[in-house]
XYZ file of C-alpha atoms in Angstrom:
620
model
C -45.383 12.729 -4.293
C -42.535 14.516 -6.093
C -42.368 18.286 -6.529
C -43.284 18.233 -10.226
C -46.483 16.245 -9.755
C -47.495 18.418 -6.792
C -46.971 21.614 -8.809
C -48.927 20.175 -11.720
C -51.901 19.207 -9.556
C -51.799 22.581 -7.817
C -51.794 24.327 -11.200
C -54.819 22.359 -12.358
C -56.614 23.075 -9.089
C -56.016 26.831 -9.262
C -56.824 27.064 -12.981
C -53.315 27.989 -14.259
C -51.492 25.545 -16.522
C -48.543 26.255 -18.832
C -48.806 29.937 -17.936
C -52.374 30.182 -19.227
C -55.494 30.531 -17.120
C -58.067 27.787 -17.772
C -61.419 28.024 -16.053
C -62.409 24.855 -14.282
C -65.548 23.477 -15.857
C -68.250 22.388 -13.445
C -70.973 19.858 -14.018
C -74.031 21.182 -15.809
C -77.433 19.930 -14.704
C -79.195 18.033 -17.474
C -82.782 16.791 -17.421
C -83.381 14.015 -19.935
C -86.908 12.688 -20.307
C -85.937 9.933 -22.746
C -85.624 7.115 -20.214
C -88.996 7.831 -18.576
C -90.734 8.047 -21.954
C -89.190 4.761 -23.109
C -90.196 3.114 -19.828
C -93.781 4.304 -20.278
C -94.014 3.292 -23.955
C -92.739 -0.170 -23.097
C -95.391 -0.792 -20.427
C -98.351 1.305 -21.538
C -101.676 -0.121 -22.627
C -105.138 1.267 -23.523
C -106.851 3.060 -20.681
C -109.977 0.919 -20.838
C -107.802 -2.000 -19.729
C -106.786 -0.194 -16.584
C -103.470 1.059 -15.393
C -100.308 -0.686 -16.611
C -98.928 -3.418 -14.419
C -95.888 -1.585 -13.096
C -94.605 -1.186 -9.571
C -95.705 1.938 -7.722
C -92.981 4.498 -7.097
C -91.707 4.555 -3.523
C -89.659 7.268 -1.775
C -86.328 5.628 -2.465
C -83.544 6.534 -4.911
C -83.723 3.048 -6.376
C -87.033 3.981 -8.036
C -85.588 6.890 -10.014
C -85.012 4.601 -12.990
C -88.719 3.677 -12.980
C -90.119 7.190 -13.075
C -93.024 7.736 -15.466
C -93.898 10.921 -17.373
C -96.881 12.992 -16.186
C -99.027 11.848 -19.100
C -98.718 8.259 -17.841
C -100.359 9.221 -14.521
C -103.646 10.966 -15.340
C -104.993 10.276 -11.837
C -101.911 11.446 -9.908
C -101.508 15.195 -10.485
C -99.579 15.569 -7.225
C -96.643 13.689 -8.777
C -96.284 16.440 -11.403
C -95.915 19.365 -8.954
C -92.597 21.104 -9.793
C -91.048 21.487 -6.343
C -87.356 21.238 -7.292
C -85.248 24.049 -8.714
C -83.258 22.953 -11.730
C -81.417 25.926 -13.170
C -81.321 29.735 -13.286
C -80.506 31.228 -16.676
C -79.588 34.846 -17.232
C -78.169 36.863 -20.106
C -74.954 38.832 -20.068
C -77.025 42.000 -20.666
C -79.754 41.555 -18.064
C -83.291 42.774 -18.625
C -86.666 41.916 -17.152
C -88.178 38.745 -18.654
C -91.768 39.491 -19.654
C -92.623 36.348 -21.659
C -91.517 32.701 -21.506
C -92.750 30.220 -24.136
C -91.645 26.679 -24.854
C -91.212 25.849 -28.532
C -93.857 23.360 -29.755
C -91.411 20.438 -29.839
C -90.101 21.283 -26.345
C -86.427 21.437 -27.256
C -85.937 25.109 -26.442
C -87.414 27.865 -24.315
C -88.092 31.259 -25.864
C -87.991 34.341 -23.636
C -88.971 37.897 -24.528
C -87.331 40.679 -22.540
C -87.978 44.305 -21.726
C -85.263 45.295 -24.226
C -87.171 43.668 -27.111
C -84.843 40.681 -27.458
C -85.630 37.028 -28.092
C -83.406 34.566 -26.218
C -83.358 30.823 -26.819
C -82.355 28.463 -23.994
C -81.715 24.766 -24.387
C -84.567 22.698 -22.953
C -82.345 19.885 -21.677
C -79.139 21.505 -20.394
C -80.711 25.002 -19.991
C -77.681 26.719 -21.509
C -77.724 29.733 -23.809
C -78.232 29.097 -27.527
C -78.864 32.373 -29.341
C -80.220 35.896 -28.969
C -81.728 38.315 -31.464
C -83.291 41.765 -31.493
C -86.951 41.058 -32.262
C -88.591 44.402 -31.376
C -87.374 47.921 -30.735
C -89.248 48.157 -27.427
C -90.383 45.780 -24.683
C -92.058 42.505 -25.733
C -95.352 42.053 -23.910
C -96.889 38.895 -25.379
C -96.048 35.955 -27.638
C -97.891 32.811 -28.701
C -97.401 29.844 -31.030
C -100.049 28.673 -33.470
C -101.771 25.338 -32.940
C -100.212 23.871 -36.096
C -96.768 24.848 -34.686
C -95.808 26.737 -37.872
C -96.001 30.347 -36.712
C -95.123 32.597 -33.799
C -96.745 35.940 -33.085
C -95.119 38.541 -30.844
C -96.454 41.903 -29.682
C -94.691 44.860 -28.104
C -95.258 48.183 -26.385
C -95.567 50.049 -29.705
C -98.640 48.044 -30.719
C -96.718 46.189 -33.443
C -97.318 42.485 -34.151
C -94.645 40.468 -35.947
C -94.985 37.143 -37.756
C -92.151 34.648 -37.161
C -91.418 31.281 -38.728
C -90.008 28.430 -36.594
C -86.483 29.420 -37.691
C -87.224 32.966 -36.411
C -87.385 34.518 -39.832
C -89.523 37.644 -39.586
C -91.863 37.662 -42.592
C -94.371 40.348 -41.652
C -95.109 43.186 -39.232
C -98.406 45.037 -38.785
C -99.427 48.035 -36.711
C -102.342 46.564 -34.755
C -102.754 49.160 -31.980
C -101.308 52.498 -30.993
C -101.007 51.488 -27.329
C -99.147 48.517 -25.789
C -100.567 45.070 -26.593
C -101.040 43.020 -23.423
C -102.373 39.739 -24.823
C -102.572 37.765 -28.056
C -104.179 34.395 -28.860
C -104.851 32.189 -31.901
C -108.212 30.758 -32.940
C -108.602 26.940 -32.889
C -107.988 26.661 -36.671
C -105.234 29.348 -36.727
C -107.073 31.406 -39.349
C -107.546 34.361 -36.996
C -106.039 35.843 -33.848
C -107.227 38.300 -31.227
C -105.331 41.029 -29.379
C -105.951 43.005 -26.175
C -104.514 46.482 -25.762
C -104.307 49.345 -23.309
C -106.697 51.283 -25.567
C -109.541 49.264 -23.916
C -110.347 47.361 -27.146
C -109.998 43.834 -28.485
C -109.275 43.337 -32.173
C -109.732 40.234 -34.331
C -107.374 39.940 -37.318
C -107.264 37.645 -40.315
C -103.960 35.816 -39.996
C -103.149 35.315 -43.680
C -103.738 38.926 -44.677
C -103.027 40.661 -41.392
C -106.214 42.685 -41.847
C -108.384 43.817 -38.977
C -111.860 42.290 -39.131
C -113.645 43.216 -35.893
C -113.099 45.605 -33.008
C -114.662 44.545 -29.703
C -115.553 47.436 -27.422
C -117.139 47.167 -23.989
C -114.371 47.481 -21.429
C -114.216 50.814 -19.629
C -110.466 50.687 -19.024
C -107.277 48.996 -20.271
C -107.703 45.426 -21.564
C -104.933 43.463 -19.838
C -105.437 39.891 -21.075
C -107.300 37.832 -23.683
C -107.631 34.154 -24.590
C -109.397 32.159 -27.319
C -111.165 28.926 -26.368
C -109.172 25.865 -27.537
C -112.135 24.296 -29.407
C -114.995 26.825 -29.547
C -115.712 30.256 -30.945
C -115.472 31.944 -27.572
C -113.243 34.737 -26.263
C -112.498 35.813 -22.711
C -110.871 39.083 -21.690
C -109.894 40.775 -18.446
C -109.561 44.481 -17.900
C -108.510 47.148 -15.478
C -112.212 47.789 -14.808
C -112.334 44.571 -12.644
C -114.543 42.756 -15.202
C -114.204 39.440 -17.038
C -116.106 39.405 -20.338
C -116.995 36.545 -22.679
C -117.345 37.422 -26.375
C -118.727 35.914 -29.560
C -115.972 36.396 -32.189
C -118.428 36.018 -35.106
C -120.703 38.898 -34.175
C -118.423 40.814 -31.819
C -121.113 40.827 -29.140
C -120.425 40.536 -25.421
C -122.161 37.371 -24.208
C -121.832 37.908 -20.471
C -119.795 39.671 -17.819
C -118.396 37.769 -14.818
C -118.043 39.786 -11.631
C -116.086 38.759 -8.591
C -112.676 40.419 -8.722
C -112.175 43.637 -6.804
C -109.098 44.873 -8.659
C -107.338 44.810 -12.037
C -107.353 41.496 -13.909
C -103.888 40.230 -14.809
C -104.604 36.893 -16.534
C -107.565 34.956 -17.986
C -106.959 31.477 -19.360
C -109.139 28.598 -20.561
C -108.271 25.075 -19.445
C -106.547 23.600 -22.538
C -107.533 19.907 -22.285
C -111.329 19.933 -21.936
C -112.132 23.625 -22.087
C -114.816 23.499 -19.392
C -113.012 25.671 -16.840
C -111.787 29.251 -16.918
C -109.110 30.576 -14.556
C -108.669 34.257 -13.729
C -106.373 36.174 -11.407
C -105.960 39.786 -10.411
C -104.429 42.260 -8.061
C -106.919 41.451 -5.325
C -104.623 38.575 -4.196
C -107.154 35.931 -5.328
C -107.408 33.606 -8.303
C -110.797 32.241 -9.346
C -111.913 29.223 -11.362
C -115.183 29.500 -13.306
C -117.264 26.669 -14.721
C -118.499 27.629 -18.188
C -121.402 25.206 -17.909
C -122.719 27.044 -14.845
C -121.335 30.505 -15.669
C -120.175 31.036 -12.089
C -117.063 30.697 -9.973
C -116.618 27.326 -8.279
C -113.186 27.784 -6.645
C -111.398 30.572 -4.828
C -107.619 30.116 -4.785
C -106.223 31.799 -1.697
C -102.783 31.944 -0.161
C -101.037 34.843 -1.903
C -100.110 37.762 0.307
C -99.694 40.143 -2.629
C -101.081 40.550 -6.136
C -101.354 37.478 -8.363
C -99.547 38.417 -11.582
C -99.921 35.312 -13.764
C -101.164 31.709 -13.872
C -101.004 28.644 -16.112
C -102.716 25.247 -16.461
C -100.902 21.930 -16.609
C -101.041 20.491 -20.148
C -102.427 17.098 -18.985
C -103.793 17.412 -15.449
C -106.940 19.526 -15.533
C -106.926 20.026 -11.758
C -103.343 21.345 -11.454
C -103.028 25.127 -11.610
C -99.881 27.200 -10.964
C -99.817 30.895 -10.075
C -97.100 33.527 -9.749
C -97.215 36.486 -7.379
C -95.819 39.983 -7.215
C -93.652 38.964 -4.272
C -91.805 36.390 -6.421
C -93.642 33.336 -5.079
C -95.015 30.427 -7.128
C -97.947 28.429 -5.736
C -99.401 25.163 -7.056
C -103.068 24.287 -6.470
C -104.919 20.982 -6.789
C -108.591 21.721 -7.445
C -109.666 18.341 -6.052
C -107.732 18.849 -2.781
C -108.682 21.928 -0.722
C -105.648 21.606 1.606
C -107.443 23.627 4.264
C -105.131 24.821 7.081
C -105.911 23.989 10.676
C -107.213 27.447 11.575
C -109.591 27.742 8.580
C -113.071 26.394 7.927
C -113.422 23.594 5.428
C -115.734 24.278 2.491
C -117.389 21.899 0.030
C -117.541 22.248 -3.746
C -120.773 23.607 -5.245
C -121.318 20.326 -7.081
C -121.894 18.538 -3.736
C -124.329 21.097 -2.346
C -128.135 20.954 -2.564
C -128.275 24.174 -4.623
C -125.204 24.280 -6.936
C -126.180 27.583 -8.567
C -126.375 29.544 -5.310
C -123.835 27.687 -3.154
C -120.658 29.593 -2.248
C -117.452 28.780 -4.066
C -115.042 26.345 -2.501
C -111.840 27.779 -1.048
C -108.660 26.036 -2.204
C -105.279 26.517 -0.564
C -101.910 25.741 -2.160
C -100.786 22.139 -2.293
C -97.198 23.350 -2.562
C -95.557 26.749 -2.059
C -92.271 27.999 -3.471
C -92.249 31.170 -1.425
C -88.885 32.550 -2.594
C -88.883 31.451 -6.245
C -87.895 34.927 -7.474
C -86.815 38.192 -5.920
C -89.302 40.285 -7.899
C -92.741 39.825 -9.536
C -93.237 36.738 -11.686
C -94.494 37.908 -15.077
C -94.875 34.650 -17.001
C -95.199 30.884 -16.454
C -95.225 28.126 -19.061
C -95.198 24.323 -18.907
C -93.075 22.067 -21.055
C -95.251 20.204 -23.630
C -94.581 16.954 -21.729
C -95.588 18.539 -18.418
C -92.440 17.747 -16.435
C -90.722 21.186 -16.371
C -92.162 24.591 -15.496
C -90.382 27.733 -16.712
C -90.791 31.100 -14.999
C -89.755 34.601 -16.059
C -89.523 37.446 -13.600
C -88.738 41.100 -13.215
C -85.494 40.105 -11.483
C -84.111 39.388 -15.005
C -83.722 35.644 -14.369
C -85.376 32.688 -16.112
C -85.745 29.668 -13.846
C -86.622 26.028 -14.499
C -88.545 23.854 -12.030
C -89.332 20.139 -12.060
C -90.795 17.411 -9.849
C -88.707 15.897 -7.105
C -87.234 12.471 -7.719
C -88.075 9.555 -5.440
C -86.195 9.860 -2.169
C -85.281 13.539 -2.514
C -86.148 15.643 0.541
C -83.511 18.389 0.590
C -85.247 20.285 -2.200
C -88.149 21.083 0.162
C -85.828 22.882 2.593
C -83.681 24.828 0.161
C -83.414 28.602 -0.134
C -86.266 28.741 -2.640
C -88.739 27.354 -0.091
C -87.631 28.679 3.301
C -85.361 31.584 2.356
C -81.610 32.134 2.307
C -81.096 32.777 6.010
C -83.149 29.793 7.207
C -81.538 27.480 4.649
C -78.076 28.604 5.718
C -78.922 27.920 9.375
C -80.185 24.439 8.514
C -77.141 23.714 6.365
C -79.049 23.179 3.125
C -77.514 26.249 1.495
C -74.025 27.713 1.641
C -73.709 31.364 0.728
C -70.077 31.110 -0.349
C -70.630 28.021 -2.453
C -73.719 29.620 -3.944
C -71.724 32.666 -5.025
C -69.047 30.466 -6.538
C -71.561 28.302 -8.381
C -73.429 31.421 -9.548
C -70.174 32.862 -10.860
C -69.415 29.595 -12.647
C -72.887 29.567 -14.190
C -72.423 33.143 -15.377
C -69.068 32.202 -16.916
C -70.739 29.259 -18.610
C -73.436 31.506 -20.017
C -70.816 33.962 -21.281
C -68.913 31.131 -22.987
C -72.117 29.748 -24.481
C -73.039 33.206 -25.721
C -69.567 33.665 -27.209
C -69.853 30.308 -28.988
C -73.450 30.571 -30.175
C -73.923 34.300 -30.731
C -74.321 35.291 -34.384
C -73.254 38.790 -35.354
C -76.392 40.481 -36.611
C -75.083 44.049 -36.964
C -75.819 45.687 -40.303
C -73.119 47.565 -42.310
C -72.910 51.302 -41.884
C -75.040 53.390 -44.201
C -72.100 55.676 -44.954
C -69.885 52.802 -46.005
C -69.112 52.768 -49.727
C -70.161 49.684 -51.654
C -69.776 48.403 -55.173
C -72.630 49.466 -57.475
C -75.248 46.735 -57.812
C -73.662 44.539 -55.124
C -75.256 45.380 -51.763
C -73.210 44.501 -48.728
C -69.891 44.195 -50.608
C -67.759 46.994 -49.231
C -64.683 48.506 -50.829
C -61.238 48.557 -49.183
C -60.104 51.926 -47.824
C -63.474 53.435 -48.740
C -63.947 57.072 -47.884
C -67.049 57.420 -45.735
C -67.157 61.220 -45.739
C -70.697 62.351 -46.430
C -69.483 65.410 -48.356
C -67.904 63.213 -51.054
C -70.056 61.926 -53.879
C -70.618 58.230 -54.418
C -68.890 58.276 -57.803
C -65.752 59.798 -56.369
C -65.772 57.249 -53.533
C -65.850 54.325 -55.940
C -63.256 55.827 -58.259
C -60.854 56.661 -55.441
C -61.289 53.270 -53.768
C -60.680 50.949 -56.732
C -57.024 49.841 -56.789
C -55.048 50.230 -60.010
C -53.498 47.124 -61.674
C -49.771 46.464 -61.439
C -49.140 49.307 -58.966
C -50.068 52.006 -61.503
C -51.413 55.322 -60.143
C -55.177 55.781 -60.403
C -56.461 57.893 -63.308
C -57.074 61.562 -62.553
C -60.549 62.900 -61.944
C -61.537 64.897 -65.068
C -63.884 67.792 -64.255
C -66.881 68.476 -66.479
C -66.464 71.103 -69.263
C -68.857 73.604 -67.667
C -66.999 73.696 -64.379
C -67.784 72.232 -61.007
C -71.343 73.006 -59.851
C -71.411 75.531 -57.009
C -67.878 76.924 -57.768
C -67.042 80.380 -59.067
C -66.081 80.161 -62.816
C -63.138 82.547 -62.242
C -61.774 80.356 -59.473
C -62.284 77.295 -61.684
C -60.273 78.931 -64.531
C -57.521 79.849 -62.046
C -57.263 76.205 -60.959
C -56.974 75.072 -64.573
C -54.260 77.609 -65.271
C -52.250 76.549 -62.222
C -52.184 72.930 -63.398
C -53.910 71.520 -60.365
C -56.762 70.218 -62.512
C -56.403 68.583 -65.949
C -57.977 70.471 -68.868
C -61.458 69.474 -69.983
C -61.831 67.448 -73.191
C -62.137 69.557 -76.376
C -65.523 69.917 -78.065
C -66.457 66.962 -80.177
C -64.552 64.455 -78.083
C -66.259 61.833 -75.956
C -67.603 63.524 -72.811
C -70.791 64.386 -71.124
C -73.523 64.704 -73.698
C -71.506 63.287 -76.660
C -71.696 59.737 -78.056
C -68.531 57.629 -77.994
C -66.489 57.420 -81.250
C -67.064 54.368 -83.481
C -64.592 51.501 -83.081
C -61.689 51.210 -85.515
C -61.683 48.312 -87.999
C -59.437 45.340 -87.219
C -55.797 45.406 -88.474
C -55.935 49.218 -88.869
C -52.568 50.578 -90.184
C -51.565 53.785 -88.371
C -48.393 54.262 -90.522
C -50.335 55.518 -93.585
C -51.511 58.598 -91.681
C -49.439 61.566 -90.457
C -48.068 61.193 -86.920
C -50.058 62.763 -84.090
C -53.407 62.347 -85.813
C -54.393 59.330 -83.669
C -53.345 58.690 -80.068
C -51.111 55.675 -79.469
C -52.950 52.450 -78.614
C -53.217 51.481 -74.951
C -50.677 48.775 -74.195
C -52.013 45.502 -72.823
C -50.509 44.887 -69.397
C -49.992 41.185 -68.710
C -51.423 39.958 -65.412
C -48.922 39.463 -62.607
C -47.665 35.946 -62.088
C -49.246 34.277 -59.050
C -46.951 33.663 -56.135
C -47.063 30.717 -53.754
C -49.683 30.952 -51.041
C -49.062 31.036 -47.333
C -49.799 27.835 -45.512
C -52.231 26.751 -48.206
C -54.539 29.757 -47.753
C -55.867 30.766 -51.186
C -55.252 34.375 -52.171
C -52.842 35.194 -49.327
C -49.443 35.924 -50.919
C -46.162 36.658 -49.194
C -46.099 40.277 -50.371
C -49.772 40.930 -49.793
C -50.304 44.422 -48.544
C -46.842 45.702 -49.684
C -46.762 48.645 -52.055
C -49.027 51.626 -52.375
C -51.339 50.189 -55.024
C -51.302 46.479 -54.207
C -54.535 44.625 -53.491
C -54.835 43.678 -49.875
C -56.250 40.224 -49.418
C -57.745 39.320 -46.061
C -57.222 35.942 -44.479
C -59.810 34.141 -42.349
C -60.607 35.887 -39.082
C -60.202 34.020 -35.790
C -63.327 32.556 -34.261
C -65.034 34.121 -31.252
C -63.888 31.271 -29.057
C -60.233 31.802 -30.063
C -60.547 35.555 -29.481
C -61.982 34.918 -26.018
C -59.090 32.564 -25.194
C -56.577 35.171 -26.393
C -58.174 37.795 -24.158
C -58.123 35.384 -21.217
C -54.387 34.828 -21.787
C -53.913 38.584 -21.454
C -55.664 38.498 -18.074
C -59.075 39.743 -19.165
C -62.576 38.259 -18.799
C -61.525 35.681 -16.238
C -63.585 36.629 -13.173
C -67.125 37.860 -13.709
C -67.729 41.086 -11.856
């Protein structure tokens, strides 16, 4: 290999080429569900005819092409357990992620942070798309309507905002004075209910944003609320360790479910059939209630610390995922107790002789992701197709999880399952490579944010603008607050053909707030022009009538009428620069010339220019 080729390959390897630093782009993980959906649609048939005649997946990489979506396997919930880590997404300005919600079509993930910002992540490549300031304080809850046309968000100030799918804020109401912890739509989207730290639940009319009913009964902060997917039934959990069911029509408490020994953190109806209710709290236990029996039928154990959140799978009614305060994510199968060897096996109440009085069955996790996050997991949400689980945590990271592909076994021994030290000893995780890949992912996110970020800053209030044209600022505008708006506009307008601007004529009665003697002294010194004589056009006098056309000034004595104002011809246009309209060669020369601004460079070009100067290359 000659010297030139070796130097060129070395330059590409180190990132420097032609004297400019170019960051080496790494492969971005992409999860595309199109092939599995097409494979299922090609072979599917009505359920009364039995399962489709396809080959069963085997633990071999050759069966990856034949994977089916979770909705194609209603009797195999274990195949939908998200055991593999896909991607970790984080903003440049990091804040705790309180809410994660998939958009109804599943193309993007919406996250609400402690800083009050909405962030959109791509649902396929998991890269950054856009960010916006939605609330002034921390976002605590968000939910989409069933018709997929509206988004409601609530914050620590007790404010609820209405959002359209394009994130256009159309309305904001003051629902509570304390932080709102939960919000949920009714089945027909005509109403929604909120839960607040003021120990009340409120039902609002969606179209008018008017409060209809206030539900009182909790003795402490109401931490969570949910509306049944098909019935007029509400469930709420509070800091008083109670789970209450409500009638939204009358506002009456139907019953109170006891069982938790600490603060409730989440109550959620099963979305497919609506027969089960899941609750979790700070007593390290999650419970599943059967609404037909009005009692708990399952105890979900395994967490060593408080259970902070939970979510149901959109298709599998027996798959439930929970997040803990220690950053762990557990997945439970309600039809598989998974009892450890040192524990006693229990039976479900349905199989006992006395179902109403039989003890609840104890369920242990079918899969554990013990080190999913470094801090408490605040929110979990499934993709509408049920193949990706998103998690938001207090460690300011949003992570994506999916099911393992046929033949994959390394994902069960990675750092997310057994920890960093054990994974490094087994060789499934390299600390140095992890830091490099994390740095590359952060650089990718910064580039994506630079490409997709839209400047949403408003103009300064002290900036002078043209009258009647909001947002159109004047060049060289004086932003001093002590100067009046009229003087700002008059001093900022450029004069034609490099002529000096007209002088400011003071009013006849003097300047308000100035001593008359000092005002007369200024007039005598010549620093101010004299006021117009009485009878001339000024403040309080009508303008003189226009002269008739072809008026002959020669028939009157000289000096009686002022000379007519000469008509100044417009300047001849000069050739443009490089085809840019309005950008002349002498633009900006002269004291009174009009400065014309050319197009500004894009954010991507500005970032490249800064990288050429040696900035923003490594992420600190």
